Every structure is written in structure tokens, then in C-alpha cells.
Tab-separated table of C-alpha atoms in Angstrom:
chain	number	residue	atom	x	y	z
A	259	MET	CA	94.381	14.202	-44.096
A	260	LEU	CA	95.597	15.461	-40.744
A	261	THR	CA	93.725	17.399	-38.083
A	262	ILE	CA	95.169	20.760	-37.101
A	263	ARG	CA	96.549	19.304	-33.860
A	264	LYS	CA	98.277	16.405	-35.592
A	265	PHE	CA	99.650	18.631	-38.330
A	266	ALA	CA	100.991	21.129	-35.781
A	267	GLU	CA	102.771	18.294	-33.964
A	268	LEU	CA	104.258	17.031	-37.226
A	269	ALA	CA	105.529	20.501	-38.145
A	270	ASP	CA	106.810	21.193	-34.606
A	271	THR	CA	104.629	24.267	-34.235
A	272	THR	CA	101.375	25.104	-32.469
A	273	ARG	CA	97.688	25.031	-33.294
A	274	ARG	CA	97.572	28.719	-32.442
A	275	THR	CA	100.256	29.480	-35.046
A	276	LEU	CA	98.348	27.624	-37.748
A	277	LEU	CA	95.145	29.477	-36.879
A	278	PHE	CA	96.991	32.791	-37.021
A	279	TYR	CA	98.547	32.000	-40.403
A	280	ASP	CA	95.108	31.027	-41.713
A	281	GLU	CA	93.621	34.314	-40.507
A	282	GLN	CA	96.479	36.231	-42.172
A	283	ASP	CA	96.002	34.341	-45.469
A	284	LEU	CA	99.591	33.159	-45.227
A	285	PHE	CA	99.057	29.413	-44.919
A	286	LYS	CA	95.617	27.873	-45.208
A	287	PRO	CA	94.400	24.311	-44.576
A	288	ALA	CA	93.844	21.999	-47.526
A	289	LYS	CA	90.246	21.554	-46.459
A	290	VAL	CA	87.741	23.079	-44.052
A	291	ALA	CA	84.847	20.779	-43.179
A	292	GLU	CA	81.262	21.945	-42.822
A	293	ASN	CA	81.695	21.863	-39.055
A	294	GLY	CA	84.671	24.264	-39.346
A	295	TYR	CA	87.370	21.686	-38.626
A	296	ARG	CA	90.604	22.299	-40.510
A	297	TYR	CA	92.454	19.488	-42.249
A	298	TYR	CA	95.950	19.495	-43.758
A	299	SER	CA	97.754	17.232	-46.218
A	300	TYR	CA	101.221	15.794	-45.739
A	301	ASP	CA	102.468	17.711	-48.806
A	302	GLN	CA	101.698	21.010	-47.038
A	303	LEU	CA	104.434	20.259	-44.514
A	304	TYR	CA	107.135	21.482	-46.905
A	305	ASP	CA	105.561	24.888	-47.510
A	306	LEU	CA	104.917	25.365	-43.808
A	307	THR	CA	108.496	24.425	-42.889
A	308	PHE	CA	109.781	27.044	-45.332
A	309	ILE	CA	107.493	29.681	-43.802
A	310	LEU	CA	108.510	28.784	-40.252
A	311	GLU	CA	112.202	29.081	-41.100
A	312	LEU	CA	111.689	32.490	-42.690
A	313	ARG	CA	109.916	33.607	-39.513
A	314	LYS	CA	112.849	32.393	-37.419
A	315	LEU	CA	115.113	34.549	-39.593
A	316	GLY	CA	113.039	37.576	-38.656
A	317	LEU	CA	110.863	38.127	-41.724
A	318	SER	CA	107.382	39.457	-41.029
A	319	VAL	CA	104.177	37.763	-42.133
A	320	LEU	CA	103.684	40.477	-44.753
A	321	GLN	CA	107.221	40.009	-46.113
A	322	ILE	CA	106.693	36.247	-46.399
A	323	LYS	CA	103.347	36.732	-48.134
A	324	ASN	CA	105.023	39.032	-50.659
A	325	LEU	CA	107.755	36.457	-51.209
A	326	LEU	CA	105.295	33.645	-51.816
A	327	ASN	CA	103.361	35.799	-54.290
A	328	ALA	CA	106.459	36.903	-56.209
A	329	ASP	CA	109.269	35.340	-58.201
A	330	GLN	CA	110.645	33.633	-55.145
A	331	THR	CA	114.407	33.288	-55.564
A	332	PRO	CA	115.519	36.848	-56.463
A	333	THR	CA	112.996	38.413	-54.091
A	334	LEU	CA	114.077	36.116	-51.285
A	335	ASP	CA	117.721	36.962	-51.954
A	336	ASN	CA	116.956	40.684	-51.598
A	337	GLN	CA	115.048	40.150	-48.361
A	338	LEU	CA	117.765	37.977	-46.882
A	339	GLN	CA	120.476	40.457	-47.891
A	340	SER	CA	118.623	43.155	-45.988
A	341	LEU	CA	118.213	40.776	-43.058
A	342	ASN	CA	121.936	39.999	-43.159
A	343	GLN	CA	122.732	43.697	-42.829
A	344	THR	CA	120.331	43.989	-39.896
A	345	ILE	CA	122.021	41.040	-38.182
A	346	ASP	CA	125.455	42.624	-38.724
A	347	ALA	CA	124.221	45.832	-37.088
A	348	LYS	CA	122.837	43.870	-34.124
A	349	ILE	CA	126.129	41.988	-33.750
A	350	GLN	CA	128.015	45.276	-33.724
A	351	ARG	CA	125.713	46.679	-31.020
A	352	LEU	CA	126.113	43.508	-28.954
A	353	ASN	CA	129.899	43.633	-29.313
A	354	THR	CA	129.836	47.247	-28.120
A	355	LEU	CA	127.691	46.238	-25.155
A	356	LYS	CA	130.063	43.366	-24.323
A	357	GLN	CA	133.102	45.679	-24.490
A	358	THR	CA	131.327	48.140	-22.197
A	359	LEU	CA	130.493	45.455	-19.643
A	360	ASN	CA	134.017	43.988	-19.817
A	361	GLN	CA	135.430	47.451	-19.174
A	362	ARG	CA	133.048	48.025	-16.289
A	363	PHE	CA	134.091	44.829	-14.519
A	364	SER	CA	137.801	45.207	-15.237
A	365	PRO	CA	139.991	46.684	-12.503
A	366	VAL	CA	140.133	50.455	-12.956
A	367	PRO	CA	142.642	52.545	-10.994
A	368	ALA	CA	140.721	54.588	-8.486
A	369	SER	CA	141.032	58.352	-8.692
A	370	GLN	CA	143.319	59.760	-6.034
A	371	THR	CA	141.020	61.583	-3.671
A	372	THR	CA	141.528	63.635	-0.536
A	373	ASN	CA	139.387	65.107	2.158
A	374	LEU	CA	137.139	67.935	1.088
A	375	ASN	CA	139.027	71.187	0.351
A	376	LYS	CA	142.450	69.728	1.177
A	377	PRO	CA	144.772	70.459	-1.775
A	378	VAL	CA	147.302	67.771	-2.634
A	379	ILE	CA	149.726	67.086	-5.468
A	380	VAL	CA	149.072	63.923	-7.479
A	381	ASP	CA	150.674	62.175	-10.433
A	382	HIS	CA	148.662	61.412	-13.563
A	383	SER	CA	149.553	59.334	-16.570
A	384	ASN	CA	148.782	60.551	-20.061
A	385	GLN	CA	145.040	60.394	-20.782
A	386	GLU	CA	143.038	61.061	-23.947
A	387	TYR	CA	139.432	62.219	-23.727
A	388	TRP	CA	136.592	62.686	-26.140
A	389	ARG	CA	135.357	66.264	-25.892
A	390	SER	CA	132.132	68.060	-26.677
A	391	ILE	CA	131.976	71.382	-28.447
A	392	GLN	CA	132.883	74.422	-26.361
A	393	SER	CA	130.191	76.031	-24.224
A	394	VAL	CA	128.913	79.527	-24.847
A	395	THR	CA	126.442	80.637	-22.184
A	396	CYS	CA	127.028	78.148	-19.311
A	397	THR	CA	123.296	77.929	-18.589
A	398	ASP	CA	121.566	74.765	-17.373
A	399	GLU	CA	119.837	74.536	-20.741
A	400	GLU	CA	123.123	74.683	-22.665
A	401	ILE	CA	124.837	72.150	-20.402
A	402	SER	CA	121.921	69.741	-20.859
A	403	GLN	CA	122.050	70.152	-24.631
A	404	LEU	CA	125.844	69.686	-24.724
A	405	TYR	CA	125.485	66.562	-22.585
A	406	GLN	CA	122.744	65.091	-24.772
A	407	ASP	CA	124.536	65.815	-28.054
A	408	PHE	CA	127.887	64.571	-26.740
A	409	TYR	CA	126.677	61.207	-25.442
A	410	GLN	CA	124.569	60.633	-28.532
A	411	LYS	CA	127.791	60.930	-30.543
A	412	ILE	CA	130.037	58.714	-28.430
A	413	GLY	CA	127.252	56.310	-27.422
A	414	THR	CA	125.081	56.396	-24.311
A	415	LEU	CA	126.605	53.093	-23.150
A	416	LYS	CA	129.734	55.100	-22.333
A	417	LEU	CA	127.841	56.442	-19.332
A	418	ILE	CA	128.303	53.124	-17.502
A	419	ASP	CA	131.819	52.035	-18.486
A	420	LYS	CA	133.451	53.613	-15.391
A	421	ARG	CA	135.992	55.578	-17.425
A	422	GLU	CA	136.731	59.113	-16.258
A	423	SER	CA	134.353	61.901	-17.200
A	424	GLY	CA	133.947	65.540	-16.338
A	425	PHE	CA	134.784	68.919	-17.821
A	426	MET	CA	137.747	70.758	-19.295
A	427	THR	CA	137.386	74.414	-18.326
A	428	THR	CA	139.466	77.346	-19.511
A	429	LEU	CA	140.243	79.188	-16.269
A	430	PRO	CA	143.717	80.800	-16.193
A	431	GLY	CA	145.100	81.651	-12.779
A	432	CYS	CA	142.525	79.597	-10.855
A	433	ILE	CA	140.415	82.739	-10.340
A	434	ALA	CA	137.174	81.776	-8.618
A	435	ASP	CA	135.358	84.960	-9.686
A	436	ASP	CA	135.846	83.999	-13.349
A	437	TYR	CA	134.446	80.488	-12.962
A	438	LYS	CA	130.755	81.259	-13.544
A	439	THR	CA	131.422	82.613	-17.036
A	440	ALA	CA	134.357	80.368	-17.977
A	441	SER	CA	134.107	78.369	-21.202
A	442	PHE	CA	134.161	74.585	-20.865
A	443	CYS	CA	133.539	71.326	-22.700
A	444	ILE	CA	132.329	67.922	-21.490
A	445	ILE	CA	134.969	65.184	-21.556
A	446	LYS	CA	134.973	61.381	-21.358
A	447	ALA	CA	138.027	59.107	-21.333
A	448	VAL	CA	138.293	57.337	-24.671
A	449	SER	CA	137.719	53.623	-25.135
A	450	PRO	CA	138.048	51.349	-28.190
A	451	ALA	CA	136.277	52.269	-31.430
A	452	VAL	CA	136.626	56.038	-31.191
A	453	PRO	CA	133.900	57.718	-33.280
A	454	ASN	CA	135.427	59.611	-36.197
A	455	ASN	CA	133.164	62.607	-35.736
A	456	VAL	CA	134.113	63.349	-32.122
A	457	ALA	CA	137.047	65.593	-31.232
A	458	THR	CA	139.579	64.478	-28.626
A	459	VAL	CA	141.860	66.271	-26.198
A	460	ASN	CA	144.934	65.043	-24.347
A	461	ARG	CA	145.659	65.503	-20.663
A	462	PRO	CA	149.469	65.306	-20.410
A	463	ALA	CA	151.213	63.093	-17.897
A	464	GLY	CA	152.738	64.848	-14.929
A	465	GLU	CA	152.046	66.357	-11.542
A	466	TYR	CA	148.703	68.022	-10.825
A	467	VAL	CA	147.502	70.065	-7.892
A	468	SER	CA	144.124	68.655	-6.877
A	469	VAL	CA	141.289	69.406	-4.493
A	470	LYS	CA	138.026	67.568	-3.819
A	471	THR	CA	134.808	69.585	-3.684
A	472	PHE	CA	131.053	69.290	-3.594
A	473	ASN	CA	129.452	69.943	-6.968
A	474	THR	CA	127.649	73.235	-6.588
A	475	THR	CA	128.772	76.524	-8.098
A	476	ALA	CA	129.284	78.032	-4.646
A	477	ASP	CA	131.325	75.066	-3.407
A	478	VAL	CA	133.441	74.922	-6.565
A	479	CYS	CA	134.214	78.637	-6.288
A	480	HIS	CA	135.113	78.205	-2.618
A	481	SER	CA	137.401	75.286	-3.430
A	482	LEU	CA	139.009	77.240	-6.266
A	483	SER	CA	139.836	80.022	-3.792
A	484	ILE	CA	141.452	77.489	-1.462
A	485	LEU	CA	143.340	75.977	-4.391
A	486	HIS	CA	144.472	79.446	-5.522
A	487	ASP	CA	145.842	80.238	-2.043
A	488	PHE	CA	147.661	76.874	-1.964
A	489	ILE	CA	149.237	77.577	-5.352
A	490	GLN	CA	150.341	81.029	-4.248
A	491	LEU	CA	151.661	79.797	-0.898
A	492	HIS	CA	153.845	77.132	-2.528
A	493	ASP	CA	154.840	79.332	-5.475
A	494	LEU	CA	153.479	76.826	-8.002
A	495	LYS	CA	153.069	77.477	-11.701
A	496	ILE	CA	149.970	76.015	-13.328
A	497	ASP	CA	148.531	75.522	-16.785
A	498	GLN	CA	145.456	77.539	-17.798
A	499	THR	CA	143.166	74.502	-18.020
A	500	LEU	CA	141.023	73.398	-15.074
A	501	TRP	CA	140.181	69.692	-15.161
A	502	GLN	CA	136.936	68.910	-13.324
A	503	LEU	CA	136.678	65.148	-12.862
A	504	ASN	CA	133.593	63.304	-11.665
A	505	LEU	CA	134.046	60.953	-8.727
A	506	ASP	CA	130.924	58.923	-9.484
A	507	GLU	CA	129.081	57.742	-12.592
A	508	GLN	CA	125.782	58.939	-11.143
A	509	LEU	CA	125.476	62.507	-12.420
A	510	SER	CA	123.432	64.603	-10.038
A	511	SER	CA	123.642	68.164	-11.325
A	512	LYS	CA	124.900	70.029	-14.393
A	513	ALA	CA	126.244	66.777	-15.927
A	514	GLY	CA	128.487	66.275	-12.890
A	515	SER	CA	128.611	63.885	-9.936
A	516	SER	CA	127.918	64.953	-6.363
A	517	TYR	CA	131.654	65.275	-5.644
A	518	MET	CA	134.359	66.302	-8.084
A	519	LEU	CA	138.102	66.806	-8.291
A	520	LEU	CA	139.414	70.174	-9.434
A	521	GLU	CA	142.893	69.866	-10.903
A	522	TYR	CA	145.574	71.951	-12.602
A	523	ARG	CA	148.710	70.606	-14.246
A	524	LEU	CA	151.904	71.922	-12.678
A	525	LEU	CA	154.428	73.586	-14.977
A	526	ASP	CA	158.185	73.439	-14.557
């Protein structure tokens, strides 16, 4: 017979583990002396090794107890099949995390920015975005709910992948007075593994008139007025969609960064 310390060493486990398994009625010593000392037989090593391996696979003490009390092979197969599915799900989450981190540390073209309220014309390549549902009331409460629902669908890890985000706002004519009630949706540049249940929208390649602004309603409206005057002065024709692009991943207010770009696509 082996003392608990010797048996733990033989099984490559700890005395504490053996005491815990005894308390849980999972694995008990072959003999307990009158003085309370626990003793184990060499033959018990095989049962304990099986238990320890099942624990390494992630089965709980209760699951192992049920296995040992049941018809072992079919029950074990069912438990391990469930465990296999859990492992697959964890692998998928880890792969998603790895893709996110790879994207974050890959070179990303910086957004073309200007001084505050200085309209410029920039070139953009074609870009596809995921999009939330369209807003209705434009209140803080609705924006927060849109934001929460949207990033739950595409995955909250997308918040840190450095891909473009912002808003697509329906604002024909670049009329600042209409901005407060304009309908919008939250957008995020797509990355691999696009969720099937999330709508997308395309921002066409071409020239855009752009202005940088501070992200408050008053500042955006002021910048829109400046942008409107620039468009009128240069006799430019613009699309009806205002693209509001975040310049930072840290969102400070209304699901937007502290500074944003306001852009319209130029029409021929």
C-alpha cells in the first residue's frame, strides 16, 4: 500500500487533488487507517489516470462521476462529442481573435485628413461596409441601441481591428439645418467572415469632397455649412449620401470619435 504522498507522486498529481476527489466521492483511497491516514493500492493508478485525463479534457467532476456510474463507453462517447463541439467553437473564436490582431498590426492606409474645417477633394477606392438598420428618432438612446445591436451582430472584436467605421447619413444638398433629423445607419468596413445576417453597403470609388470636424452636433452643422459653401463656390455636384468617418477607434460620443471626416462623393 502507498501513502497519499507516494501515490500522488506516482500518479503525477498532488495530495490536495486526491483529498478533493475523496471529498467529492470521485476517487477514494483503498484504505483509511484508524488514525485517518489514507492508503492506496498500485491497481488504483489506472482508474486515477483515466480520471485525470478526463479532467484535462475539460469534463467536470460531476460529469466524470456520472460516467463512472454509467455504461461507460457510449456515455463517454456522448460526453466527448459534446466536448469536441465546444473545442471547435473555442478554436473558431481564437481564429477570429487572431485575424483581428493580425489586421490591427497590418499596415492600414491612413485616412486623408486636413486641418479643421478646410474642405479638400480626395480620392477613395471602392469600399464595402457592414451597416446597421436605419435610424428613426436620432436620440442618444436610439444611437446607443443601434450601436449595441450592430456590434453584437458583427462581433465586438471588430471595434479594435482599425478598419474604418462611422455613419452613412441621408442628407441631400449638404443642408446643415436638416442634419439633426436626418436618417442614418452605423457602418464598419467589412473584414473576412462576413456575417450572413448583416446588411452591407458599398461606397463607390471616386473623388470625394471632405472636411474634418469636431464631433458635436453644433460643430458638424458648422462644418456642413462650410462644406456647402465650398461645393457651391466650385460648382460641384454631389451624391445625396453623407459619409461620416471616425478618425479614431476610441468612440467618445454618439458612437463617434472625437474628430470625424464629413464626405460627399462628387458626381460627373
